[in-house]
Short mmCIF file of C-alpha atoms in Angstrom, two decimals:
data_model
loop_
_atom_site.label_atom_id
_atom_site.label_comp_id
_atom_site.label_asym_id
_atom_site.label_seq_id
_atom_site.Cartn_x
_atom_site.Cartn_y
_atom_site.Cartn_z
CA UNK A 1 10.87 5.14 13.36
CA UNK A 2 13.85 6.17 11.06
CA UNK A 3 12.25 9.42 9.91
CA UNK A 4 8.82 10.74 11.51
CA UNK A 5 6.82 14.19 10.76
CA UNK A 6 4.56 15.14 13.13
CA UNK A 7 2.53 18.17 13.22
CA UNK A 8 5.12 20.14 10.42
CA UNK A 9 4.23 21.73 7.04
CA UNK A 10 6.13 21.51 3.63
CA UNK A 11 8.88 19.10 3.95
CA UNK A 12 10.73 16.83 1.83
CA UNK A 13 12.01 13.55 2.23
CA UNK A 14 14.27 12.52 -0.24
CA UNK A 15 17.34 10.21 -1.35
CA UNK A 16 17.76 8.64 2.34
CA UNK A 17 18.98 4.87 2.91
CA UNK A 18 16.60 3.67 6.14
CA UNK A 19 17.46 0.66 7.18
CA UNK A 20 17.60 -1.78 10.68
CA UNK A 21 14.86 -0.67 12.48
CA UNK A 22 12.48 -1.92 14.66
CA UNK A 23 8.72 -0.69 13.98
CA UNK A 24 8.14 2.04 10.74
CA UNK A 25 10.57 3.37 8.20
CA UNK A 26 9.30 6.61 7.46
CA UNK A 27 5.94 8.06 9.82
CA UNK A 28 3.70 11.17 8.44
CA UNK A 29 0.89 12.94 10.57
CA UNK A 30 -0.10 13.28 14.18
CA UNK A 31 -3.82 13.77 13.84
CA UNK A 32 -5.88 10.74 13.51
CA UNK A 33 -9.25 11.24 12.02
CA UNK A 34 -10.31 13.71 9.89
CA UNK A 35 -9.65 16.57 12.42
CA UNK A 36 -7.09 19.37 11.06
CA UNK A 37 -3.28 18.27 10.31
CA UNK A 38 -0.30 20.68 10.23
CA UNK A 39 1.24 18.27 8.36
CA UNK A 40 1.03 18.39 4.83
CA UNK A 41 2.15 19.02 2.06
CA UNK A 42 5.08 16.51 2.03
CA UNK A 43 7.12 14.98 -0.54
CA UNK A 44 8.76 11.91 0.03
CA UNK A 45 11.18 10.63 -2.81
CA UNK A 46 13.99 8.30 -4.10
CA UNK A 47 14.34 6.65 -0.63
CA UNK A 48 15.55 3.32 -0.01
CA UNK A 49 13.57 1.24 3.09
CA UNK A 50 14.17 -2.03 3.88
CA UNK A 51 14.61 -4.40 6.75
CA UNK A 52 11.68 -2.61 8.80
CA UNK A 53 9.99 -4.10 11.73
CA UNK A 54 12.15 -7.62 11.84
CA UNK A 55 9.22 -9.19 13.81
CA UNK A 56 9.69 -6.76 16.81
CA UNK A 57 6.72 -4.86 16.34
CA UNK A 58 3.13 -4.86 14.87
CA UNK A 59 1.35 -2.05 13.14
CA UNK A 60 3.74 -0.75 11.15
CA UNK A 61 5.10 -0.55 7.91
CA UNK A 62 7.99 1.20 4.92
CA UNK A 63 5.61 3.84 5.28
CA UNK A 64 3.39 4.76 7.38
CA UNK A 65 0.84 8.32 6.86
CA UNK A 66 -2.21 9.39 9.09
CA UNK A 67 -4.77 12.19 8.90
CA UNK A 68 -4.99 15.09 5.82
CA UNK A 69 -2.07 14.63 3.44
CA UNK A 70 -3.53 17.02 1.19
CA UNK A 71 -1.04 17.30 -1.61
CA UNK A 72 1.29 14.37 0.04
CA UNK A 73 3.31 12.67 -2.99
CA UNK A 74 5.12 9.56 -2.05
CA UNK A 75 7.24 8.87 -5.42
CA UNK A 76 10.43 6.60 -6.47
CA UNK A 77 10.72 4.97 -3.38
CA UNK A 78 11.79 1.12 -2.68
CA UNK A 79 10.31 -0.41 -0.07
CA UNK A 80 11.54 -4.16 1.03
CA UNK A 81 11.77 -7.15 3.77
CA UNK A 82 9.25 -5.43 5.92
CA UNK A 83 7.89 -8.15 8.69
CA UNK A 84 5.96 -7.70 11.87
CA UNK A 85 5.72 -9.24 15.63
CA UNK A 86 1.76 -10.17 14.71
CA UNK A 87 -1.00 -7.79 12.72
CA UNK A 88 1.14 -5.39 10.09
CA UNK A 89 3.98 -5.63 8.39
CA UNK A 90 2.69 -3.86 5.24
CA UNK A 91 4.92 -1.61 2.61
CA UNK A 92 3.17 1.26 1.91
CA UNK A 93 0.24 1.49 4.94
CA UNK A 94 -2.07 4.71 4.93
CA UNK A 95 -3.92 4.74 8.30
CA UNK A 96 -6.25 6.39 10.58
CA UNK A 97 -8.00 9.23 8.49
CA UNK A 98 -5.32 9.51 5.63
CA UNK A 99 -6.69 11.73 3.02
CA UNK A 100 -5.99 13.31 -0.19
CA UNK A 101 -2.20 11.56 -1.11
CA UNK A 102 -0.71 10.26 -3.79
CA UNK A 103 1.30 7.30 -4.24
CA UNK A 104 3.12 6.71 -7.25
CA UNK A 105 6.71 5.21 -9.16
CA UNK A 106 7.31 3.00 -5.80
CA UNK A 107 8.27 -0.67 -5.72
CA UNK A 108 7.18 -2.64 -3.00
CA UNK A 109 8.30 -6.14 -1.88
CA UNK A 110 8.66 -8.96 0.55
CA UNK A 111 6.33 -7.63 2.85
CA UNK A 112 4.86 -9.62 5.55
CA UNK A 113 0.53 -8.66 5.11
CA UNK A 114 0.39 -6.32 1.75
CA UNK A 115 2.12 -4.00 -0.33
CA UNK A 116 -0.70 -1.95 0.48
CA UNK A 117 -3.09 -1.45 3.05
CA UNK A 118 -5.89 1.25 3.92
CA UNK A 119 -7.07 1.41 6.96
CA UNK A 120 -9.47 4.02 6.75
CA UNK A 121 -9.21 7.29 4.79
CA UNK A 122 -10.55 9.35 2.18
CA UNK A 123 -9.72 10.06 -1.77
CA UNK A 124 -6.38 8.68 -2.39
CA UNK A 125 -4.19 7.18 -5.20
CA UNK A 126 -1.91 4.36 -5.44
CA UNK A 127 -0.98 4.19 -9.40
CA UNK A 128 1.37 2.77 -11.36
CA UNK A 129 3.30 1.29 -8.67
CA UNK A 130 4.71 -2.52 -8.65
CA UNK A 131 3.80 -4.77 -5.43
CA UNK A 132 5.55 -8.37 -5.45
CA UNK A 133 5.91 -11.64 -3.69
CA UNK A 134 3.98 -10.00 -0.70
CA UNK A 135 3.62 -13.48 2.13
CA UNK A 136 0.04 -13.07 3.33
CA UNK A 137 -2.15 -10.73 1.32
CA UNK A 138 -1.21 -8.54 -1.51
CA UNK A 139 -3.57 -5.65 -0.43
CA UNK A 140 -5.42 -4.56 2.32
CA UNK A 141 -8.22 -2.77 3.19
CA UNK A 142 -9.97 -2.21 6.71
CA UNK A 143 -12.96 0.03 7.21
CA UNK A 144 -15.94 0.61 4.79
CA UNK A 145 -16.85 3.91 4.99
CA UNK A 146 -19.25 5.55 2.45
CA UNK A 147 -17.15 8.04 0.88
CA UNK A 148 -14.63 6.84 -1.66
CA UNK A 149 -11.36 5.10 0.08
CA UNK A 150 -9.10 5.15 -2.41
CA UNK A 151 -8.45 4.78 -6.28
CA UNK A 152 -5.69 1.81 -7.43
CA UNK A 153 -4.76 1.70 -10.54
CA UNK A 154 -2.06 0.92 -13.28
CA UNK A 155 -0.42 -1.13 -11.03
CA UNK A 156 1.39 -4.79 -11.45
CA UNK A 157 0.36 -6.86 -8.61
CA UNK A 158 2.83 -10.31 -9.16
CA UNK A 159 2.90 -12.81 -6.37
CA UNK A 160 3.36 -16.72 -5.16
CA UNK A 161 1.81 -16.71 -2.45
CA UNK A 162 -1.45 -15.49 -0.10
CA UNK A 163 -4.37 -13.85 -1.62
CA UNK A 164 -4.85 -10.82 -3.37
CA UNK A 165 -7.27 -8.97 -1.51
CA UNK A 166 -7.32 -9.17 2.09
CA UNK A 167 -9.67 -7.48 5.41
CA UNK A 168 -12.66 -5.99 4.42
CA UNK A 169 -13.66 -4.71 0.49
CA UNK A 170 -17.38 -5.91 0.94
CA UNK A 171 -18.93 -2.37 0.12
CA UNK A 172 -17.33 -1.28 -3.02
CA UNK A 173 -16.60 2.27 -2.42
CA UNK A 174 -13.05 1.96 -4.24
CA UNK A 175 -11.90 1.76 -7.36
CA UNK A 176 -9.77 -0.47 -9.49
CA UNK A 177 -8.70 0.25 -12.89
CA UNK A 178 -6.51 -0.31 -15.61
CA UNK A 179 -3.77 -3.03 -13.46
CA UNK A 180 -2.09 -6.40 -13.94
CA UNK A 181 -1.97 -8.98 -11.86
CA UNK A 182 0.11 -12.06 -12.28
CA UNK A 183 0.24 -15.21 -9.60
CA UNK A 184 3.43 -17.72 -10.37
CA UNK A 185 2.04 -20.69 -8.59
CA UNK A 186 -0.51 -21.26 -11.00
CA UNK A 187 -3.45 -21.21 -8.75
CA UNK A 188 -6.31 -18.63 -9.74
CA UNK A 189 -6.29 -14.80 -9.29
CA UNK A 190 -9.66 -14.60 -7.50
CA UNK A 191 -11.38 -11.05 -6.18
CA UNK A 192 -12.09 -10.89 -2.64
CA UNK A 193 -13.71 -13.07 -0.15
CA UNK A 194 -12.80 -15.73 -3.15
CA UNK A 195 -15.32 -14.02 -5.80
CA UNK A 196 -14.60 -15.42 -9.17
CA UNK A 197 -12.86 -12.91 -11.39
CA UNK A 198 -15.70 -12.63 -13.46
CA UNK A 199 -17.60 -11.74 -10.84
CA UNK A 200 -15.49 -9.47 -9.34
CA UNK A 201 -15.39 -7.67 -12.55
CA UNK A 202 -19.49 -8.38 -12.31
CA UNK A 203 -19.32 -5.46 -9.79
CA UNK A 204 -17.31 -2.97 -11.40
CA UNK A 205 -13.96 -3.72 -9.90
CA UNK A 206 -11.02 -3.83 -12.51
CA UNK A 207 -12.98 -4.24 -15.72
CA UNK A 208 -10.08 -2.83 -17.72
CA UNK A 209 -7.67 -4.58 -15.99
CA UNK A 210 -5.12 -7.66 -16.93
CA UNK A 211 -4.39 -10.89 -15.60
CA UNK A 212 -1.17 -11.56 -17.46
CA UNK A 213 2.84 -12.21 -16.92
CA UNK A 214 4.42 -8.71 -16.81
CA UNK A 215 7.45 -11.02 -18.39
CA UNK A 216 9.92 -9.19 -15.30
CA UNK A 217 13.48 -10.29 -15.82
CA UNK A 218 14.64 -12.72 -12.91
CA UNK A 219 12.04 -11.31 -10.78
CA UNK A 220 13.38 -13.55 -7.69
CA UNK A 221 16.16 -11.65 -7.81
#
């Protein structure tokens, strides 16, 4: 890992370059679950990650965050070319138990599974972030639990390639709001498990939200 908090309060992470490394870029939290986490709160900003994993490793991400991140803000960060041995490879990953933290500003791309992927956890945000040209899914999520996972929203989602919502998002205790998504390869933006958009919308996902070109300029670049 290039930069890893374990059980330690009140830190910032800010303006690093982390680059050429093997499994995670940045690591938060060393209680998984909901037990109680030393950890938090913890500001990481303005930090450049890229070239993560480079098919060594699996599970593992740009970032990485378990347990309570109660008052956690992850802003202005650019995460890139993160790739995996097998399962993983995701840009901004918040796993076992991750609770209460904010994602927000970041730009994620070229990563292997998703730009963003839940594994289990309670209450967060991901807003107004940019994902792009993600190979297998856009986003993930794993568990269904019955509390709320996680609120998305004002995001662009803008891909080629894979589908937009991978795993598991069969019990609808999330919410999508107010984000665009754009596919360049012409084939349809579909909801998960291949539900048409309208009935994805049908069920109260992303009602509010856009399917149009964010008109980036020279977004392969």
């Amino acid at each position: 890992v290039g930069v890893w908090i374990g059980q330690s309060p009140n830190n910032t992470i800010e303006h690093n370059t982390i680059t050429d490394f093997y499994y995670t870029g940045i690591s938060l939290g060393w209680t998984w679950g909901y037990g109680n986490h030393a950890g938090y709160p913890t500001t990481i900003a303005w930090n450049h990650v890229y070239q993560i994993g480079q098919t060594v490793l699996s599970d593992m991400g740009g970032f990485y965050s378990l347990g309570n991140a109660e008052g956690t803000v992850l802003h202005h960060n650019l995460f890139h070319d993160i790739d995996s041995f097998d399962y993983g490879g995701w840009g901004i990953y918040f796993d076992e138990g991750t609770t209460h933290i904010l994602a927000e500003n970041n730009i994620v791309y070229h990563a292997k599974t998703g730009g963003f992927h839940q594994h289990y956890g309670k209450e967060n945000i991901f807003r107004n972030n940019i994902v792009a040209f993600c190979r297998l899914d856009q986003l993930q999520r794993t568990r269904d639990e019955e509390h709320l996972s996680f609120t998305f929203e004002r995001n662009i989602v803008y891909f080629d390639r894979g589908t937009l919502f991978g795993s598991s998002w069969k019990n609808d205790r999330f919410k999508l709001s107010r984000n665009l998504y754009w596919r360049t390869d012409g084939k349809p933006i579909v909801g998960w498990n291949n539900t048409s958009w309208t009935d994805w919308q049908a069920k109260g996902h992303d009602v509010d939200s856009l399917i149009a070109d964010p008109m980036f300029v020279d977004a392969e670049r």
